[in-house]
Amino acid sequence: MLDCAIIGGGPAGLTAGLYATRGGLKNVVLFESGMPGGQITQSSEIENYPGFFEHTKTGMDFMDTWQEQCFHFGLKHEMKRVERVSKSGEHFAVRLENGEIVEAKSVIVCTGSTPKRAGFKGEEEYFGRGVSTCATCDGFFYKDKPVTVLGGGDTALEEAYYLSNICSEVYVVHRRDTFRAAPSTVERVKRKENIHLITDAVIEEVLGDAMGVNGVKIKDKEGRITQLDTPGLFVFVGHNVNNSVLQDEKGGFICETNDWGQVVVDLSMRTSVEGLYAAGDMRIEAPKQVVVAAGDGATAALQVISYIQEQG
Amino acid sequence: MGKYVELTSENFDATVAEGVTMVDFWAPWCGPCRMIAPVIEELAADFEGKATIAKVNTDEEQELAVKYGIRSIPAILFFKNGEVVDQMVGAASKDAFAEKINAQL
């Protein structure tokens, strides 16, 4: 029987593991199907985590520094995907992909979110063949070529800037005429000569052939269509919450969630089920920042420690 | 314990020519590639003697990446007797990769 099962190995899960084990829990396992690190490892820059201010470093460099520390106090890593969590009586059953069941006294779910698809024609067909959601992964394949970026938030503009240093031209398509991204990022993007902002416009269709994408059709608010012959299209239009581990066999949630599938928690990261906590990007009101996810993880782990002590 | 094979343009064709081979096209700067790196190592051990598990560093082997039309990584191609028979894009769990390999054995 585990004292605590932590599901998901991003900043929230790693920090929860660090706090739970350093706080004295002996039997704590972090379930993550590969090397921990989370979505931030796909980010080309991180300059808003206090204490880490190295302009040339990426999200992957940043998370490298977490590994040794978070596993130092006895946190164990199981490289398995969790199918779902359920509670019977006092305890939780964590069901793994291979059908194996692991029992735990408490569970912290921090499965984060996944980049959303925008829903234009051809997106699924060409995903991985010109349509991408990871600029640090795939920008390299468009060296000195023009690319299109879809979106207007922080990720879209940060990654457009990153791509502008690799690609010949970067066309940013955004459905509004103002950007949600941080003002400093917007300014930096506007100053970059090879970034072209196309506002009040949407992507109608991505075009391609057997070799992959070779263009995009863009529609402005008057309905006029223009075509950009760019072989790469990077989509940054927000995220979907990864909440499937909290669904039962019938698809209902085992704890309270809101209309967007985010998990309802209180300020202690407690869900509506006793002993079950949620942390990081998947919870309600999540600012989706590494520093917040880490804080959530710590909060949840401290609660778990008290919970286990109360249980005796 | 089995180890994955590091492929280059020199040994690629000969390696995939016979039997079942899973090839992970990756690069050092790619977060999801790094995430599945320990999974690839475990698969190499699990499938020793049954299938070949291999990796291509697309940063160093750009010709191979172009030849196989790689535009997103990690890209995982499954070969049977030299032919591409299946592929996946993006990180996935060990069981998901194992299932794809087993389907070709």
PDB file of N, CA, C and O in Angstrom, chain B residues 16-71:
ATOM      1  N   VAL B  16      17.753  -2.251 -40.922  1.00  0.00           N
ATOM      2  CA  VAL B  16      16.303  -2.465 -41.023  1.00  0.00           C
ATOM      3  C   VAL B  16      15.932  -3.533 -42.063  1.00  0.00           C
ATOM      4  O   VAL B  16      14.759  -3.906 -42.175  1.00  0.00           O
ATOM      5  N   ALA B  17      16.937  -4.022 -42.811  1.00  0.00           N
ATOM      6  CA  ALA B  17      16.664  -4.917 -43.946  1.00  0.00           C
ATOM      7  C   ALA B  17      15.919  -6.193 -43.557  1.00  0.00           C
ATOM      8  O   ALA B  17      15.077  -6.685 -44.305  1.00  0.00           O
ATOM      9  N   GLU B  18      16.249  -6.728 -42.373  1.00  0.00           N
ATOM     10  CA  GLU B  18      15.627  -7.999 -42.002  1.00  0.00           C
ATOM     11  C   GLU B  18      14.919  -7.928 -40.652  1.00  0.00           C
ATOM     12  O   GLU B  18      15.403  -7.264 -39.734  1.00  0.00           O
ATOM     13  N   GLY B  19      13.803  -8.574 -40.576  1.00  0.00           N
ATOM     14  CA  GLY B  19      13.058  -8.634 -39.316  1.00  0.00           C
ATOM     15  C   GLY B  19      12.346  -7.331 -39.003  1.00  0.00           C
ATOM     16  O   GLY B  19      12.161  -6.483 -39.871  1.00  0.00           O
ATOM     17  N   VAL B  20      11.956  -7.216 -37.742  1.00  0.00           N
ATOM     18  CA  VAL B  20      11.189  -6.043 -37.299  1.00  0.00           C
ATOM     19  C   VAL B  20      12.121  -5.064 -36.583  1.00  0.00           C
ATOM     20  O   VAL B  20      12.887  -5.448 -35.713  1.00  0.00           O
ATOM     21  N   THR B  21      12.045  -3.812 -36.992  1.00  0.00           N
ATOM     22  CA  THR B  21      12.869  -2.769 -36.370  1.00  0.00           C
ATOM     23  C   THR B  21      12.004  -1.572 -36.029  1.00  0.00           C
ATOM     24  O   THR B  21      11.206  -1.116 -36.857  1.00  0.00           O
ATOM     25  N   MET B  22      12.158  -1.079 -34.823  1.00  0.00           N
ATOM     26  CA  MET B  22      11.500   0.172 -34.450  1.00  0.00           C
ATOM     27  C   MET B  22      12.574   1.250 -34.430  1.00  0.00           C
ATOM     28  O   MET B  22      13.599   1.108 -33.777  1.00  0.00           O
ATOM     29  N   VAL B  23      12.340   2.341 -35.189  1.00  0.00           N
ATOM     30  CA  VAL B  23      13.339   3.413 -35.260  1.00  0.00           C
ATOM     31  C   VAL B  23      12.756   4.706 -34.686  1.00  0.00           C
ATOM     32  O   VAL B  23      11.738   5.202 -35.155  1.00  0.00           O
ATOM     33  N   ASP B  24      13.428   5.230 -33.677  1.00  0.00           N
ATOM     34  CA  ASP B  24      13.014   6.487 -33.032  1.00  0.00           C
ATOM     35  C   ASP B  24      13.854   7.627 -33.625  1.00  0.00           C
ATOM     36  O   ASP B  24      15.060   7.690 -33.410  1.00  0.00           O
ATOM     37  N   PHE B  25      13.205   8.504 -34.400  1.00  0.00           N
ATOM     38  CA  PHE B  25      13.875   9.704 -34.914  1.00  0.00           C
ATOM     39  C   PHE B  25      13.747  10.776 -33.839  1.00  0.00           C
ATOM     40  O   PHE B  25      12.632  11.174 -33.505  1.00  0.00           O
ATOM     41  N   TRP B  26      14.875  11.239 -33.317  1.00  0.00           N
ATOM     42  CA  TRP B  26      14.856  12.162 -32.188  1.00  0.00           C
ATOM     43  C   TRP B  26      15.890  13.260 -32.396  1.00  0.00           C
ATOM     44  O   TRP B  26      16.611  13.287 -33.389  1.00  0.00           O
ATOM     45  N   ALA B  27      15.940  14.182 -31.433  1.00  0.00           N
ATOM     46  CA  ALA B  27      16.989  15.209 -31.416  1.00  0.00           C
ATOM     47  C   ALA B  27      17.187  15.664 -29.981  1.00  0.00           C
ATOM     48  O   ALA B  27      16.259  15.600 -29.166  1.00  0.00           O
ATOM     49  N   PRO B  28      18.400  16.122 -29.677  1.00  0.00           N
ATOM     50  CA  PRO B  28      18.703  16.461 -28.292  1.00  0.00           C
ATOM     51  C   PRO B  28      17.868  17.615 -27.718  1.00  0.00           C
ATOM     52  O   PRO B  28      17.687  17.704 -26.507  1.00  0.00           O
ATOM     53  N   TRP B  29      17.356  18.484 -28.570  1.00  0.00           N
ATOM     54  CA  TRP B  29      16.626  19.653 -28.059  1.00  0.00           C
ATOM     55  C   TRP B  29      15.134  19.390 -27.865  1.00  0.00           C
ATOM     56  O   TRP B  29      14.384  20.287 -27.509  1.00  0.00           O
ATOM     57  N   CYS B  30      14.696  18.192 -28.138  1.00  0.00           N
ATOM     58  CA  CYS B  30      13.259  17.899 -28.192  1.00  0.00           C
ATOM     59  C   CYS B  30      12.777  17.288 -26.866  1.00  0.00           C
ATOM     60  O   CYS B  30      13.197  16.188 -26.486  1.00  0.00           O
ATOM     61  N   GLY B  31      11.919  18.000 -26.143  1.00  0.00           N
ATOM     62  CA  GLY B  31      11.418  17.565 -24.841  1.00  0.00           C
ATOM     63  C   GLY B  31      10.747  16.204 -24.854  1.00  0.00           C
ATOM     64  O   GLY B  31      11.101  15.312 -24.077  1.00  0.00           O
ATOM     65  N   PRO B  32       9.766  15.987 -25.732  1.00  0.00           N
ATOM     66  CA  PRO B  32       9.102  14.676 -25.765  1.00  0.00           C
ATOM     67  C   PRO B  32      10.055  13.535 -26.136  1.00  0.00           C
ATOM     68  O   PRO B  32       9.847  12.389 -25.715  1.00  0.00           O
ATOM     69  N   CYS B  33      11.099  13.843 -26.927  1.00  0.00           N
ATOM     70  CA  CYS B  33      12.089  12.812 -27.285  1.00  0.00           C
ATOM     71  C   CYS B  33      12.835  12.377 -26.036  1.00  0.00           C
ATOM     72  O   CYS B  33      13.081  11.185 -25.804  1.00  0.00           O
ATOM     73  N   ARG B  34      13.187  13.347 -25.230  1.00  0.00           N
ATOM     74  CA  ARG B  34      13.904  13.071 -23.998  1.00  0.00           C
ATOM     75  C   ARG B  34      13.005  12.276 -23.057  1.00  0.00           C
ATOM     76  O   ARG B  34      13.440  11.373 -22.361  1.00  0.00           O
ATOM     77  N   MET B  35      11.705  12.614 -23.085  1.00  0.00           N
ATOM     78  CA  MET B  35      10.773  11.924 -22.217  1.00  0.00           C
ATOM     79  C   MET B  35      10.720  10.421 -22.527  1.00  0.00           C
ATOM     80  O   MET B  35      10.668   9.601 -21.617  1.00  0.00           O
ATOM     81  N   ILE B  36      10.759  10.076 -23.811  1.00  0.00           N
ATOM     82  CA  ILE B  36      10.643   8.649 -24.143  1.00  0.00           C
ATOM     83  C   ILE B  36      11.997   7.932 -24.172  1.00  0.00           C
ATOM     84  O   ILE B  36      12.040   6.711 -24.355  1.00  0.00           O
ATOM     85  N   ALA B  37      13.101   8.657 -23.957  1.00  0.00           N
ATOM     86  CA  ALA B  37      14.421   8.016 -24.014  1.00  0.00           C
ATOM     87  C   ALA B  37      14.528   6.795 -23.091  1.00  0.00           C
ATOM     88  O   ALA B  37      14.969   5.721 -23.540  1.00  0.00           O
ATOM     89  N   PRO B  38      14.098   6.892 -21.822  1.00  0.00           N
ATOM     90  CA  PRO B  38      14.204   5.685 -20.974  1.00  0.00           C
ATOM     91  C   PRO B  38      13.270   4.555 -21.418  1.00  0.00           C
ATOM     92  O   PRO B  38      13.565   3.377 -21.191  1.00  0.00           O
ATOM     93  N   VAL B  39      12.171   4.927 -22.082  1.00  0.00           N
ATOM     94  CA  VAL B  39      11.236   3.908 -22.604  1.00  0.00           C
ATOM     95  C   VAL B  39      11.930   3.112 -23.718  1.00  0.00           C
ATOM     96  O   VAL B  39      11.827   1.880 -23.772  1.00  0.00           O
ATOM     97  N   ILE B  40      12.627   3.822 -24.582  1.00  0.00           N
ATOM     98  CA  ILE B  40      13.342   3.164 -25.684  1.00  0.00           C
ATOM     99  C   ILE B  40      14.374   2.180 -25.129  1.00  0.00           C
ATOM    100  O   ILE B  40      14.524   1.060 -25.623  1.00  0.00           O
ATOM    101  N   GLU B  41      15.082   2.595 -24.077  1.00  0.00           N
ATOM    102  CA  GLU B  41      16.093   1.704 -23.482  1.00  0.00           C
ATOM    103  C   GLU B  41      15.442   0.440 -22.923  1.00  0.00           C
ATOM    104  O   GLU B  41      15.971  -0.655 -23.103  1.00  0.00           O
ATOM    105  N   GLU B  42      14.312   0.592 -22.271  1.00  0.00           N
ATOM    106  CA  GLU B  42      13.631  -0.594 -21.724  1.00  0.00           C
ATOM    107  C   GLU B  42      13.135  -1.512 -22.833  1.00  0.00           C
ATOM    108  O   GLU B  42      13.212  -2.733 -22.719  1.00  0.00           O
ATOM    109  N   LEU B  43      12.623  -0.905 -23.914  1.00  0.00           N
ATOM    110  CA  LEU B  43      12.130  -1.718 -25.044  1.00  0.00           C
ATOM    111  C   LEU B  43      13.280  -2.521 -25.649  1.00  0.00           C
ATOM    112  O   LEU B  43      13.106  -3.686 -26.027  1.00  0.00           O
ATOM    113  N   ALA B  44      14.455  -1.896 -25.731  1.00  0.00           N
ATOM    114  CA  ALA B  44      15.617  -2.592 -26.302  1.00  0.00           C
ATOM    115  C   ALA B  44      15.928  -3.844 -25.480  1.00  0.00           C
ATOM    116  O   ALA B  44      16.263  -4.897 -26.035  1.00  0.00           O
ATOM    117  N   ALA B  45      15.783  -3.722 -24.165  1.00  0.00           N
ATOM    118  CA  ALA B  45      16.036  -4.883 -23.298  1.00  0.00           C
ATOM    119  C   ALA B  45      14.922  -5.920 -23.463  1.00  0.00           C
ATOM    120  O   ALA B  45      15.185  -7.111 -23.645  1.00  0.00           O
ATOM    121  N   ASP B  46      13.687  -5.455 -23.454  1.00  0.00           N
ATOM    122  CA  ASP B  46      12.528  -6.377 -23.514  1.00  0.00           C
ATOM    123  C   ASP B  46      12.475  -7.160 -24.830  1.00  0.00           C
ATOM    124  O   ASP B  46      12.041  -8.302 -24.846  1.00  0.00           O
ATOM    125  N   PHE B  47      12.848  -6.510 -25.929  1.00  0.00           N
ATOM    126  CA  PHE B  47      12.703  -7.155 -27.241  1.00  0.00           C
ATOM    127  C   PHE B  47      14.009  -7.754 -27.759  1.00  0.00           C
ATOM    128  O   PHE B  47      14.115  -8.073 -28.934  1.00  0.00           O
ATOM    129  N   GLU B  48      14.982  -7.894 -26.896  1.00  0.00           N
ATOM    130  CA  GLU B  48      16.263  -8.462 -27.314  1.00  0.00           C
ATOM    131  C   GLU B  48      16.050  -9.826 -27.974  1.00  0.00           C
ATOM    132  O   GLU B  48      15.346 -10.679 -27.429  1.00  0.00           O
ATOM    133  N   GLY B  49      16.592  -9.989 -29.163  1.00  0.00           N
ATOM    134  CA  GLY B  49      16.462 -11.258 -29.878  1.00  0.00           C
ATOM    135  C   GLY B  49      15.161 -11.394 -30.667  1.00  0.00           C
ATOM    136  O   GLY B  49      14.991 -12.311 -31.459  1.00  0.00           O
ATOM    137  N   LYS B  50      14.204 -10.454 -30.456  1.00  0.00           N
ATOM    138  CA  LYS B  50      12.918 -10.536 -31.161  1.00  0.00           C
ATOM    139  C   LYS B  50      12.748  -9.417 -32.178  1.00  0.00           C
ATOM    140  O   LYS B  50      12.253  -9.620 -33.280  1.00  0.00           O
ATOM    141  N   ALA B  51      13.148  -8.210 -31.780  1.00  0.00           N
ATOM    142  CA  ALA B  51      13.052  -7.068 -32.684  1.00  0.00           C
ATOM    143  C   ALA B  51      14.229  -6.137 -32.397  1.00  0.00           C
ATOM    144  O   ALA B  51      14.799  -6.161 -31.301  1.00  0.00           O
ATOM    145  N   THR B  52      14.588  -5.336 -33.408  1.00  0.00           N
ATOM    146  CA  THR B  52      15.677  -4.382 -33.216  1.00  0.00           C
ATOM    147  C   THR B  52      15.078  -3.030 -32.824  1.00  0.00           C
ATOM    148  O   THR B  52      14.117  -2.574 -33.431  1.00  0.00           O
ATOM    149  N   ILE B  53      15.636  -2.425 -31.795  1.00  0.00           N
ATOM    150  CA  ILE B  53      15.203  -1.096 -31.369  1.00  0.00           C
ATOM    151  C   ILE B  53      16.344  -0.134 -31.710  1.00  0.00           C
ATOM    152  O   ILE B  53      17.497  -0.381 -31.330  1.00  0.00           O
ATOM    153  N   ALA B  54      16.011   0.928 -32.451  1.00  0.00           N
ATOM    154  CA  ALA B  54      17.083   1.796 -32.961  1.00  0.00           C
ATOM    155  C   ALA B  54      16.706   3.257 -32.828  1.00  0.00           C
ATOM    156  O   ALA B  54      15.535   3.611 -32.687  1.00  0.00           O
ATOM    157  N   LYS B  55      17.728   4.114 -32.877  1.00  0.00           N
ATOM    158  CA  LYS B  55      17.500   5.556 -32.797  1.00  0.00           C
ATOM    159  C   LYS B  55      18.285   6.274 -33.883  1.00  0.00           C
ATOM    160  O   LYS B  55      19.394   5.859 -34.223  1.00  0.00           O
ATOM    161  N   VAL B  56      17.700   7.351 -34.401  1.00  0.00           N
ATOM    162  CA  VAL B  56      18.395   8.211 -35.361  1.00  0.00           C
ATOM    163  C   VAL B  56      18.412   9.623 -34.789  1.00  0.00           C
ATOM    164  O   VAL B  56      17.354  10.197 -34.528  1.00  0.00           O
ATOM    165  N   ASN B  57      19.591  10.167 -34.584  1.00  0.00           N
ATOM    166  CA  ASN B  57      19.710  11.550 -34.149  1.00  0.00           C
ATOM    167  C   ASN B  57      19.543  12.443 -35.385  1.00  0.00           C
ATOM    168  O   ASN B  57      20.444  12.555 -36.213  1.00  0.00           O
ATOM    169  N   THR B  58      18.378  13.057 -35.518  1.00  0.00           N
ATOM    170  CA  THR B  58      18.073  13.815 -36.747  1.00  0.00           C
ATOM    171  C   THR B  58      18.942  15.061 -36.890  1.00  0.00           C
ATOM    172  O   THR B  58      19.077  15.604 -37.977  1.00  0.00           O
ATOM    173  N   ASP B  59      19.539  15.508 -35.781  1.00  0.00           N
ATOM    174  CA  ASP B  59      20.440  16.662 -35.840  1.00  0.00           C
ATOM    175  C   ASP B  59      21.695  16.290 -36.621  1.00  0.00           C
ATOM    176  O   ASP B  59      22.224  17.072 -37.402  1.00  0.00           O
ATOM    177  N   GLU B  60      22.156  15.060 -36.414  1.00  0.00           N
ATOM    178  CA  GLU B  60      23.379  14.603 -37.082  1.00  0.00           C
ATOM    179  C   GLU B  60      23.090  13.898 -38.392  1.00  0.00           C
ATOM    180  O   GLU B  60      23.936  13.875 -39.289  1.00  0.00           O
ATOM    181  N   GLU B  61      21.924  13.317 -38.521  1.00  0.00           N
ATOM    182  CA  GLU B  61      21.599  12.502 -39.697  1.00  0.00           C
ATOM    183  C   GLU B  61      20.451  13.141 -40.482  1.00  0.00           C
ATOM    184  O   GLU B  61      19.377  12.560 -40.628  1.00  0.00           O
ATOM    185  N   GLN B  62      20.691  14.349 -40.963  1.00  0.00           N
ATOM    186  CA  GLN B  62      19.607  15.085 -41.626  1.00  0.00           C
ATOM    187  C   GLN B  62      19.143  14.422 -42.920  1.00  0.00           C
ATOM    188  O   GLN B  62      17.974  14.500 -43.278  1.00  0.00           O
ATOM    189  N   GLU B  63      20.073  13.751 -43.591  1.00  0.00           N
ATOM    190  CA  GLU B  63      19.687  13.061 -44.843  1.00  0.00           C
ATOM    191  C   GLU B  63      18.642  11.983 -44.587  1.00  0.00           C
ATOM    192  O   GLU B  63      17.684  11.830 -45.347  1.00  0.00           O
ATOM    193  N   LEU B  64      18.838  11.247 -43.497  1.00  0.00           N
ATOM    194  CA  LEU B  64      17.864  10.188 -43.161  1.00  0.00           C
ATOM    195  C   LEU B  64      16.511  10.793 -42.799  1.00  0.00           C
ATOM    196  O   LEU B  64      15.466  10.269 -43.189  1.00  0.00           O
ATOM    197  N   ALA B  65      16.548  11.928 -42.087  1.00  0.00           N
ATOM    198  CA  ALA B  65      15.297  12.595 -41.710  1.00  0.00           C
ATOM    199  C   ALA B  65      14.552  13.037 -42.972  1.00  0.00           C
ATOM    200  O   ALA B  65      13.332  12.865 -43.085  1.00  0.00           O
ATOM    201  N   VAL B  66      15.277  13.581 -43.930  1.00  0.00           N
ATOM    202  CA  VAL B  66      14.652  14.026 -45.184  1.00  0.00           C
ATOM    203  C   VAL B  66      14.124  12.820 -45.956  1.00  0.00           C
ATOM    204  O   VAL B  66      12.986  12.811 -46.426  1.00  0.00           O
ATOM    205  N   LYS B  67      14.939  11.778 -46.023  1.00  0.00           N
ATOM    206  CA  LYS B  67      14.551  10.580 -46.783  1.00  0.00           C
ATOM    207  C   LYS B  67      13.229  10.004 -46.276  1.00  0.00           C
ATOM    208  O   LYS B  67      12.378   9.582 -47.057  1.00  0.00           O
ATOM    209  N   TYR B  68      13.047  10.013 -44.964  1.00  0.00           N
ATOM    210  CA  TYR B  68      11.816   9.444 -44.410  1.00  0.00           C
ATOM    211  C   TYR B  68      10.741  10.496 -44.127  1.00  0.00           C
ATOM    212  O   TYR B  68       9.748  10.207 -43.463  1.00  0.00           O
ATOM    213  N   GLY B  69      10.958  11.697 -44.665  1.00  0.00           N
ATOM    214  CA  GLY B  69       9.932  12.745 -44.568  1.00  0.00           C
ATOM    215  C   GLY B  69       9.605  13.159 -43.152  1.00  0.00           C
ATOM    216  O   GLY B  69       8.470  13.496 -42.840  1.00  0.00           O
ATOM    217  N   ILE B  70      10.613  13.147 -42.275  1.00  0.00           N
ATOM    218  CA  ILE B  70      10.373  13.493 -40.864  1.00  0.00           C
ATOM    219  C   ILE B  70      10.184  14.997 -40.732  1.00  0.00           C
ATOM    220  O   ILE B  70      11.037  15.785 -41.109  1.00  0.00           O
ATOM    221  N   ARG B  71       9.045  15.399 -40.174  1.00  0.00           N
ATOM    222  CA  ARG B  71       8.775  16.826 -39.949  1.00  0.00           C
ATOM    223  C   ARG B  71       8.319  17.104 -38.529  1.00  0.00           C
ATOM    224  O   ARG B  71       8.089  18.242 -38.167  1.00  0.00           O
TER     225      ARG B  71
END
